[in-house]
Coordinates of C-alpha atoms in Angstrom, one line a residue:
X60 CA -79.8 22.4 55.9
X61 CA -81.8 20.3 53.4
X62 CA -84.8 20.8 55.5
X63 CA -84.4 24.5 55.7
X64 CA -84.2 24.7 51.9
X65 CA -87.3 22.7 51.5
X66 CA -89.2 24.9 53.7
X67 CA -88.0 28.2 51.7
X68 CA -88.8 26.7 48.4
X69 CA -92.4 25.6 49.7
X70 CA -93.0 29.2 50.7
X71 CA -91.6 30.5 47.4
X72 CA -93.7 28.3 45.4
X73 CA -97.0 28.8 47.6
X74 CA -96.7 32.7 48.0
X75 CA -94.5 33.6 45.0
X76 CA -91.9 35.2 47.1
X77 CA -88.3 35.0 46.4
X78 CA -85.9 33.2 49.0
X79 CA -83.9 36.6 49.3
X80 CA -87.0 38.5 49.9
X81 CA -88.1 35.7 52.7
X82 CA -84.9 35.7 54.5
X83 CA -84.3 39.3 54.2
X84 CA -87.7 40.2 55.7
X85 CA -87.3 37.7 58.5
X86 CA -83.9 38.9 59.5
X87 CA -84.8 42.5 59.3
X88 CA -87.8 42.2 61.5
X89 CA -85.9 40.0 64.1
X90 CA -82.9 42.1 64.5
X91 CA -84.7 45.5 64.5
X92 CA -87.0 43.9 67.2
X93 CA -83.9 42.6 69.2
X94 CA -82.3 46.2 69.0
X95 CA -85.5 47.7 70.8
X96 CA -85.6 44.9 73.3
X97 CA -81.8 45.5 73.9
X98 CA -82.5 49.0 74.5
X99 CA -84.8 48.4 77.4
X100 CA -81.8 47.2 79.3
X101 CA -78.9 48.9 77.7
X102 CA -80.2 52.5 78.4
X103 CA -80.9 52.1 82.2
X104 CA -77.5 50.2 82.6
X105 CA -75.7 53.0 80.6
X106 CA -77.3 55.7 82.9
X107 CA -76.4 53.6 86.0
X108 CA -72.7 53.2 85.0
X109 CA -72.2 56.8 84.1
X110 CA -73.3 58.0 87.6
X111 CA -69.5 57.6 88.8
X112 CA -68.0 59.0 85.6
X113 CA -66.1 62.0 86.4
X114 CA -67.8 65.5 85.1
X115 CA -64.3 66.9 84.8
X116 CA -63.0 68.3 81.6
X117 CA -59.5 68.0 80.1
X118 CA -56.7 70.3 81.1
X119 CA -56.2 73.0 78.6
X120 CA -53.6 72.7 75.7
X121 CA -50.9 75.0 76.5
X122 CA -47.9 73.9 74.4
X123 CA -48.1 75.5 70.7
X124 CA -46.1 72.4 69.7
X125 CA -49.2 70.2 70.3
X126 CA -51.2 72.1 67.5
X127 CA -48.9 71.9 64.6
X128 CA -49.8 69.4 62.0
X129 CA -47.1 66.6 61.4
X130 CA -46.4 67.9 58.0
X131 CA -45.2 71.2 59.2
X132 CA -43.7 69.7 62.3
X133 CA -41.6 67.6 60.5
X134 CA -40.2 70.4 58.3
X135 CA -39.6 72.5 61.5
X136 CA -37.5 69.5 63.0
X137 CA -35.5 69.1 59.8
X138 CA -34.8 72.8 59.6
X139 CA -33.8 73.0 63.5
X140 CA -36.6 75.5 64.2
X141 CA -37.6 73.1 66.9
X142 CA -36.1 69.9 68.4
X143 CA -37.6 66.6 68.3
X144 CA -36.7 66.1 72.0
X145 CA -39.0 69.2 72.6
X146 CA -41.8 67.8 70.7
X147 CA -41.6 64.3 72.1
X148 CA -41.4 65.9 75.5
X149 CA -44.5 68.1 75.0
X150 CA -46.5 65.0 73.8
X151 CA -45.4 63.0 76.8
X152 CA -46.5 65.6 79.1
X153 CA -49.8 65.8 77.6
X154 CA -50.2 62.1 77.6
X155 CA -49.8 62.4 81.3
X156 CA -52.2 65.0 81.8
X157 CA -55.2 63.6 80.1
X158 CA -54.7 59.8 80.5
X159 CA -56.1 59.7 83.8
X160 CA -59.4 61.1 82.5
X161 CA -59.7 59.3 79.1
X162 CA -58.0 55.9 80.1
X163 CA -56.4 55.6 76.6
X164 CA -53.0 54.1 77.3
X165 CA -52.1 50.7 77.6
X166 CA -48.3 50.8 78.0
X167 CA -45.9 53.6 77.0
X168 CA -42.3 53.8 76.0
X169 CA -41.6 57.3 76.9
X170 CA -37.9 57.0 78.2
X171 CA -37.2 55.1 75.0
X172 CA -38.9 57.7 72.9
X173 CA -37.1 60.8 74.4
X174 CA -33.7 58.8 74.0
X175 CA -34.6 58.4 70.4
X176 CA -35.6 62.2 69.9
X177 CA -32.2 63.2 71.2
X178 CA -30.5 61.0 68.8
X179 CA -32.3 62.5 66.1
X180 CA -31.5 65.9 67.0
X181 CA -27.9 65.0 67.3
X182 CA -27.8 63.5 63.8
X183 CA -29.5 66.5 62.3
X184 CA -27.1 68.8 64.3
X185 CA -24.2 67.1 62.3
X186 CA -25.4 68.4 59.1
X187 CA -24.5 65.1 57.3
X188 CA -27.9 64.9 55.6
X189 CA -29.5 67.6 53.5
X190 CA -33.1 68.7 54.2
X191 CA -34.2 67.5 51.0
X192 CA -32.8 64.1 51.6
X193 CA -34.4 63.9 55.0
X194 CA -37.8 65.0 53.5
X195 CA -37.3 62.1 50.8
X196 CA -36.1 59.3 52.9
X197 CA -37.2 60.1 56.5
X198 CA -40.4 62.3 56.2
X199 CA -41.4 61.5 59.6
X200 CA -38.1 62.1 61.2
X201 CA -38.6 63.1 64.9
X202 CA -42.4 63.1 64.8
X203 CA -44.1 61.1 67.6
X204 CA -46.6 58.3 66.5
X205 CA -49.1 56.2 68.7
X206 CA -50.3 52.8 67.8
X207 CA -53.2 50.7 68.4
X208 CA -52.3 47.9 70.9
X209 CA -53.7 45.1 68.6
X210 CA -50.5 46.2 66.2
X211 CA -47.3 44.6 67.3
X212 CA -44.6 47.1 68.7
X213 CA -41.5 45.1 69.8
X214 CA -41.4 45.1 73.5
X215 CA -44.6 46.3 74.4
X216 CA -47.9 44.5 75.2
X217 CA -49.9 42.9 72.2
X218 CA -52.8 41.1 73.3
X219 CA -55.6 43.1 72.2
X220 CA -57.5 43.6 75.4
X221 CA -57.4 39.8 76.3
X222 CA -56.9 38.6 79.8
X223 CA -53.7 36.5 79.9
X224 CA -52.1 35.2 83.0
X225 CA -48.8 36.0 81.5
X226 CA -48.6 39.3 79.6
X227 CA -48.1 38.7 75.8
X228 CA -45.2 41.0 74.5
X229 CA -44.5 41.5 70.9
X230 CA -41.2 40.0 70.1
X231 CA -40.8 42.1 66.8
X232 CA -42.7 45.1 65.1
X233 CA -45.5 44.7 62.7
X234 CA -44.3 45.4 59.1
X235 CA -46.3 48.8 59.1
X236 CA -44.4 49.7 62.4
X237 CA -41.1 48.9 60.9
X238 CA -41.8 51.1 58.2
X239 CA -43.0 54.1 60.3
X240 CA -39.6 53.7 62.4
X241 CA -37.7 53.5 59.0
X242 CA -39.3 56.9 58.0
X243 CA -38.2 58.4 61.2
X244 CA -41.2 58.2 63.3
X245 CA -40.9 57.7 67.2
X246 CA -43.3 55.4 68.7
X247 CA -44.6 56.7 72.2
X248 CA -47.0 54.2 73.4
X249 CA -49.7 51.5 72.6
X250 CA -53.5 52.6 73.1
X251 CA -56.6 50.8 74.3
X252 CA -58.9 48.6 72.2
X253 CA -61.9 46.5 73.0
X254 CA -61.2 42.8 73.3
X255 CA -59.9 41.3 70.1
X256 CA -61.2 44.4 68.5
X257 CA -64.7 42.9 68.4
X258 CA -66.8 45.9 69.4
X259 CA -67.5 49.7 68.3
X260 CA -67.1 50.7 72.1
X261 CA -63.5 50.6 73.5
X262 CA -63.3 48.7 77.0
X263 CA -61.9 45.4 78.1
X264 CA -61.1 43.6 81.4
X265 CA -57.4 44.4 81.2
X266 CA -57.3 48.3 80.8
X267 CA -60.9 49.2 81.3
X268 CA -63.0 51.7 79.5
X269 CA -61.7 54.6 77.3
X270 CA -63.7 57.8 77.6
X271 CA -64.4 60.5 74.9
X272 CA -62.5 63.8 75.6
X273 CA -65.5 65.9 74.4
X274 CA -67.6 64.3 77.1
X275 CA -66.3 61.7 79.6
X276 CA -69.7 59.9 79.9
X277 CA -69.6 59.3 76.1
X278 CA -67.6 56.6 74.1
X279 CA -64.9 57.6 71.6
X280 CA -66.2 54.5 69.6
X281 CA -64.2 51.6 68.6
X282 CA -62.2 49.4 68.2
X283 CA -59.6 52.2 67.7
X284 CA -61.0 54.3 70.6
X285 CA -57.7 54.6 72.3
X286 CA -56.1 56.2 69.5
X287 CA -59.2 58.5 68.6
X288 CA -59.3 59.7 72.2
X289 CA -55.6 60.6 72.4
X290 CA -55.6 62.4 69.1
X291 CA -58.6 64.4 69.8
X292 CA -57.2 65.3 73.4
X293 CA -54.0 66.7 71.5
X294 CA -52.0 63.9 73.2
X295 CA -51.1 62.4 69.8
X296 CA -50.7 63.6 66.3
X297 CA -50.3 60.3 64.1
X298 CA -52.0 57.2 64.8
X299 CA -51.7 53.5 63.5
X300 CA -55.3 51.9 63.8
X301 CA -57.2 49.0 62.1
X302 CA -60.4 48.6 60.2
X303 CA -62.6 45.8 59.6
X304 CA -66.0 47.2 59.9
X305 CA -65.5 50.7 60.6
X306 CA -63.1 50.5 63.6
X307 CA -61.1 53.3 62.5
X308 CA -63.8 55.5 61.0
X309 CA -66.3 55.5 63.9
X310 CA -63.9 56.6 66.5
X311 CA -62.6 59.2 64.0
X312 CA -66.3 60.5 63.7
X313 CA -67.0 60.4 67.4
X314 CA -63.8 62.1 68.2
X315 CA -63.7 64.7 65.5
X316 CA -60.6 63.7 63.6
X317 CA -59.8 61.8 60.4
X318 CA -59.6 58.0 59.8
X319 CA -58.9 56.5 56.4
X320 CA -59.6 52.9 55.4
X321 CA -57.2 52.2 52.5
X322 CA -57.6 50.0 49.5
X323 CA -57.3 46.4 50.5
X324 CA -53.6 45.0 50.7
X325 CA -52.1 48.5 50.2
X326 CA -50.9 48.4 53.6
X327 CA -49.7 45.1 55.3
X328 CA -52.0 43.5 57.7
X329 CA -49.4 41.3 59.4
X330 CA -48.5 41.7 62.9
X331 CA -52.0 42.3 64.1
X332 CA -54.2 40.5 66.4
X333 CA -56.8 39.4 65.8
X334 CA -55.8 37.9 62.5
X335 CA -56.8 34.9 60.4
X336 CA -55.4 32.6 57.6
X337 CA -58.6 32.9 55.7
X338 CA -57.4 33.7 52.0
X339 CA -59.7 36.7 51.5
X340 CA -58.9 38.3 55.1
X341 CA -57.1 41.1 53.5
X342 CA -60.2 41.8 51.5
X343 CA -62.1 43.2 54.5
X344 CA -59.3 43.9 57.1
X345 CA -56.7 46.4 57.0
X346 CA -54.3 48.6 59.2
X347 CA -55.2 52.2 58.8
X348 CA -54.0 55.7 59.3
X349 CA -55.7 58.2 61.7
X350 CA -54.7 61.6 62.2
X351 CA -55.8 64.9 64.0
X352 CA -55.4 66.9 60.7
X353 CA -56.6 65.9 57.3
X354 CA -53.4 67.3 55.5
X355 CA -51.3 64.6 57.4
X356 CA -53.3 61.7 56.2
X357 CA -51.5 61.4 52.9
X358 CA -48.0 62.0 54.6
X359 CA -48.8 59.1 57.1
X360 CA -50.3 56.5 54.5
X361 CA -47.3 57.3 52.2
X362 CA -45.2 55.9 55.1
X363 CA -47.5 52.9 55.7
X364 CA -48.0 51.4 52.1
X365 CA -46.7 48.0 51.5
X366 CA -44.1 48.2 48.7
X367 CA -45.5 44.9 47.4
X368 CA -49.2 45.8 47.7
X369 CA -51.3 47.9 45.2
X370 CA -49.8 51.1 44.1
X371 CA -51.5 54.3 45.3
X372 CA -51.0 57.6 43.5
X373 CA -51.0 59.8 46.7
X374 CA -48.8 62.4 45.1
X375 CA -51.1 62.9 42.0
X376 CA -52.5 66.5 41.7
X377 CA -56.3 66.6 42.3
X378 CA -58.7 69.6 41.7
X379 CA -62.0 69.7 43.1
X380 CA -63.5 70.6 39.8
X381 CA -62.3 67.4 38.4
X382 CA -64.0 65.4 40.9
X383 CA -67.7 64.1 40.3
X384 CA -69.6 64.0 43.6
X385 CA -72.5 61.6 44.3
X386 CA -74.2 61.1 47.6
X387 CA -76.9 59.3 49.7
X388 CA -78.1 60.1 53.3
X389 CA -79.7 56.8 54.0
X390 CA -79.2 53.1 53.3
X391 CA -82.1 53.0 50.8
X392 CA -85.7 51.2 51.4
X393 CA -84.2 48.5 53.9
X394 CA -85.6 50.3 57.0
X395 CA -82.8 48.6 58.7
X396 CA -80.5 51.4 59.9
X397 CA -81.7 54.3 62.0
X398 CA -82.4 57.8 60.3
X399 CA -79.6 60.5 60.8
X400 CA -80.1 62.8 63.7
X401 CA -81.5 66.2 62.7
X402 CA -78.1 68.0 63.1
X403 CA -76.3 65.2 61.2
X404 CA -78.7 65.2 58.3
X405 CA -78.6 68.9 57.9
X406 CA -74.8 68.8 58.0
X407 CA -74.2 66.0 55.5
X408 CA -76.7 67.6 53.0
X409 CA -74.9 70.8 53.5
X410 CA -71.7 69.2 52.5
X411 CA -73.4 67.7 49.4
X412 CA -74.9 70.8 48.4
X413 CA -71.5 72.7 48.9
X414 CA -69.8 70.1 46.6
X415 CA -72.7 70.0 44.1
X416 CA -73.1 66.3 44.7
X417 CA -75.7 64.5 42.7
X418 CA -78.1 62.5 44.9
X419 CA -78.3 58.8 43.7
X420 CA -80.4 55.9 44.8
X421 CA -77.9 52.6 44.9
X422 CA -80.9 50.3 45.6
X423 CA -78.6 47.4 46.5
X424 CA -77.2 49.4 49.5
X425 CA -80.4 48.1 51.3
X426 CA -78.5 44.8 51.4
X427 CA -75.6 46.2 53.5
X428 CA -76.4 44.2 56.6
X429 CA -77.1 40.9 54.9
X430 CA -74.1 40.8 52.8
X431 CA -71.6 42.3 55.4
X432 CA -72.7 39.7 57.9
X433 CA -72.8 36.8 55.5
X434 CA -69.2 37.9 54.1
X435 CA -67.4 38.4 57.5
X436 CA -69.0 35.9 59.8
X437 CA -68.6 33.1 57.3
X438 CA -64.7 33.7 57.2
X439 CA -63.0 30.8 58.8
X440 CA -59.9 30.5 61.3
X441 CA -60.4 34.1 62.8
X442 CA -58.7 34.5 66.0
X443 CA -61.2 34.6 68.9
X444 CA -61.2 33.6 72.6
X445 CA -62.4 30.0 71.4
X446 CA -59.6 29.9 68.5
X447 CA -56.4 30.7 70.3
X448 CA -55.8 29.9 73.9
X449 CA -53.1 30.8 76.3
X450 CA -50.5 27.9 76.6
X451 CA -51.4 25.4 79.1
X452 CA -55.1 26.5 79.2
X453 CA -57.8 24.2 78.0
X454 CA -59.8 25.5 75.0
X455 CA -62.8 27.5 75.7
X456 CA -66.1 26.4 74.5
X457 CA -69.2 28.7 73.7
X458 CA -71.8 27.3 75.9
X459 CA -69.4 27.0 78.9
X460 CA -68.1 30.5 78.5
X461 CA -71.6 31.8 77.9
X462 CA -72.7 30.6 81.3
X463 CA -69.5 31.8 83.0
X464 CA -70.4 35.2 81.7
X465 CA -73.8 35.5 82.9
X466 CA -72.5 34.2 86.3
X467 CA -69.7 36.9 86.3
X468 CA -66.9 34.3 86.1
X469 CA -65.6 35.0 82.5
X470 CA -62.5 36.9 81.8
X471 CA -64.0 38.2 78.5
X472 CA -66.3 40.9 77.5
X473 CA -69.9 40.3 76.0
X474 CA -69.0 40.7 72.3
X475 CA -66.1 38.1 72.6
X476 CA -68.4 35.6 74.1
X477 CA -71.3 36.1 71.6
X478 CA -69.2 35.9 68.5
X479 CA -69.0 32.3 68.7
X480 CA -72.7 32.0 68.8
X481 CA -72.8 34.4 65.5
X482 CA -70.6 32.1 63.8
X483 CA -72.5 29.0 64.6
X484 CA -75.6 30.8 63.7
X485 CA -74.2 31.5 60.2
X486 CA -73.6 27.8 59.8
X487 CA -77.3 26.8 59.8
X488 CA -78.3 29.5 57.2
X489 CA -78.5 27.5 53.8
X490 CA -75.4 27.9 51.5
X491 CA -77.9 28.9 48.8
X492 CA -78.4 32.2 50.7
X493 CA -74.9 33.0 51.1
X494 CA -74.2 32.4 47.4
X495 CA -77.2 34.6 46.5
X496 CA -75.6 37.4 48.8
X497 CA -72.2 36.9 47.1
X498 CA -73.8 37.7 43.7
X499 CA -75.3 40.7 45.2
X500 CA -71.8 41.9 46.6
X501 CA -70.3 41.5 43.0
X502 CA -73.1 43.3 41.4
X503 CA -72.7 46.3 43.8
X504 CA -69.0 46.4 43.2
X505 CA -69.7 46.7 39.6
X506 CA -72.3 49.4 40.2
X507 CA -69.9 51.5 42.1
X508 CA -67.0 50.8 39.6
X509 CA -69.1 52.1 36.9
X510 CA -70.5 55.2 38.9
X511 CA -67.4 56.5 40.3
X512 CA -64.9 55.4 37.6
X513 CA -61.4 57.0 38.5
X514 CA -62.6 60.6 39.1
X515 CA -65.8 60.1 41.3
X516 CA -66.3 60.1 45.1
X517 CA -69.4 59.0 47.0
X518 CA -70.7 60.9 50.1
X519 CA -72.2 58.6 52.8
X520 CA -73.1 58.8 56.4
X521 CA -70.5 57.4 58.9
X522 CA -73.1 56.8 61.7
X523 CA -76.4 58.1 62.2
X524 CA -75.8 60.1 65.5
X525 CA -72.8 61.6 67.3
X526 CA -71.1 60.0 70.1
X527 CA -73.7 58.4 72.7
X528 CA -73.1 57.4 76.1
X529 CA -71.2 54.3 76.9
X530 CA -72.5 50.7 76.0
X531 CA -75.4 52.1 74.2
X532 CA -73.9 50.7 71.1
X533 CA -75.5 47.3 72.0
X534 CA -79.0 48.5 70.9
X535 CA -77.3 50.1 67.7
X536 CA -75.6 47.2 66.5
X537 CA -77.3 47.5 62.9
X538 CA -75.9 51.2 62.3
X539 CA -72.1 50.3 61.8
X540 CA -73.4 48.9 58.6
X541 CA -73.2 52.3 57.3
X542 CA -69.3 51.5 57.5
X543 CA -68.9 47.9 57.2
X544 CA -70.5 47.7 53.7
X545 CA -67.3 49.4 52.2
X546 CA -64.9 46.7 53.9
X547 CA -67.3 44.2 52.1
X548 CA -67.0 45.9 48.9
X549 CA -63.2 46.6 49.3
X550 CA -63.5 50.5 48.6
X551 CA -61.2 53.0 50.2
X552 CA -63.1 55.4 52.5
X553 CA -62.2 58.3 54.8
X554 CA -64.1 59.7 57.6
X555 CA -64.1 63.5 57.6
X556 CA -64.8 66.0 60.4
X557 CA -67.7 68.4 59.3
X558 CA -68.4 70.3 62.6
X559 CA -70.0 70.1 66.0
X560 CA -73.8 69.4 66.6
X561 CA -75.9 71.3 69.3
X562 CA -74.1 69.3 72.0
X563 CA -70.9 70.3 70.8
X564 CA -70.2 66.8 69.6
X565 CA -68.2 66.0 66.4
X566 CA -70.1 65.0 63.3
X567 CA -68.5 63.2 60.4
X568 CA -69.1 61.9 56.9
X569 CA -67.7 59.2 54.6
X570 CA -65.9 59.7 51.4
X571 CA -65.6 56.7 49.2
X572 CA -63.9 56.0 46.1
X573 CA -63.0 53.0 43.6
X574 CA -60.0 50.7 44.7
X575 CA -56.7 52.5 44.1
X576 CA -58.3 56.0 44.1
X577 CA -57.4 56.8 47.8
X578 CA -55.8 60.0 46.6
X579 CA -59.3 61.2 45.9
X580 CA -60.7 60.6 49.2
X581 CA -57.6 62.4 50.9
X582 CA -58.1 65.4 48.4
X583 CA -61.6 65.7 49.2
X584 CA -61.0 65.4 53.1
X585 CA -58.4 68.2 52.8
X586 CA -61.0 70.4 51.1
X587 CA -63.4 69.5 53.7
X588 CA -61.0 70.7 56.5
X589 CA -60.2 74.0 54.8
X590 CA -63.9 74.7 54.4
X591 CA -65.4 73.6 57.7
X592 CA -62.3 74.0 60.0
X593 CA -61.5 70.5 61.1
X594 CA -60.7 69.3 64.5
X595 CA -61.9 71.6 67.5
X596 CA -60.3 71.5 70.8
X597 CA -62.4 69.4 73.2
X598 CA -63.8 71.4 76.3
X599 CA -61.2 72.2 78.9
X600 CA -61.2 73.3 82.5
X601 CA -60.0 76.7 81.2
X602 CA -62.8 77.1 78.7
X603 CA -65.6 76.0 81.3
X604 CA -64.2 78.9 83.6
X605 CA -64.2 81.5 80.9
X606 CA -67.2 84.0 81.1
X607 CA -69.4 83.8 78.1

């Protein structure tokens, strides 16, 4: 470490370059070159694996119950205009229709859900509770909810895509699942995730690969890709996901729905795999709501908030005229992240123009990659394939597991294997570098705090292109920093659906606010849904047969 510090000090004195400029330049050039090299292998591999992917489209949505927002559906159940049993049965049927194509379900509890729905209908029929009391105390009463498999649901698998000889079954509900049930929600299933949620593509060696309902040859993103695919398919309405680097927002964008990363600690992160006992784990990681309709985000988040966490004013009245809008459509002068696709660039600028957003140049955004990697990869005791091993099994080592992977003998996927290498790489970077990046984080937090105050939002790209073909994230690993930067800064942020591109794939934009101002993000999301239409049915067999 001292040798590296000496080398950098020599360069600084000899060429008058700052330490940060030297290391930043080297890292940027190395990583951008690595992405180009990766593309030489990833693109042909992606094309090869897609040869066998079905060209089928989803069955059409036929039940009108599947296209009613949760806010309205809950009211219809309370007022006996429809039964919970009918709703749950419709969603179960839709899950069975689409899952053979999208492969999003890990394990279901359909029979138990139907029994719970019938019990809800029985209690409502007794008339012991008024409609107002039900709305106040059980606002989700009778409404189906799906849950990312990495979040514990009692009695269902909870191993986050890891291969175990003995299935890991949750012995209790995660606190957030307990709350959803207490507020009347009925859990249908747990959905697919990449191994240990370590990739923006959803596949593992247990359940396999999840596919995008808009095009089965494309990814729904990750790590909450199973939830996103179900929601976009009309097979789910409300989803519990998680987010540490865009894990909720990228799938929401790729699937044309809505994902919100709340203010840190507003929602309990306990009961999730992977986890960490690192004191600042909750600064970056959160369990997050995902919905098909923007108007449902406040309802779901209200039922998820930790009573002991920061207070969110989700019921606060907000008018668009009372919000100040700012935006950027790139990461500044870093040259790291790819520029936006033509359609996405036009769409984001249209949104910014429609909301009279002021273009700003937050120059420190060029450090998004550096500060996010430094902050996240230096956290200790994160659960990995090397950190927690099945009982009776020998601990895995980085070198051995890497060799096993490249000989096709590992139970894990590539991101899980190389995560250990990334952690080791971070250890050789001088502490002075990490300290310098920590000061940039604090400076950037202050800049956003002063810019946005308690009445401002920041519009920013979610990702530079719409859903790509499977595995192509491997040569786009720098672009998720469009999202990860806000985990690093601890800001609430919502992905919003803003239309389809020329390939009929969903486009998205992030709406960011200061901590505790989640209601601003959600209010803008609802307005965007009103202006641009929100979720669009994925192509179906029926629509493909319909004459032009």
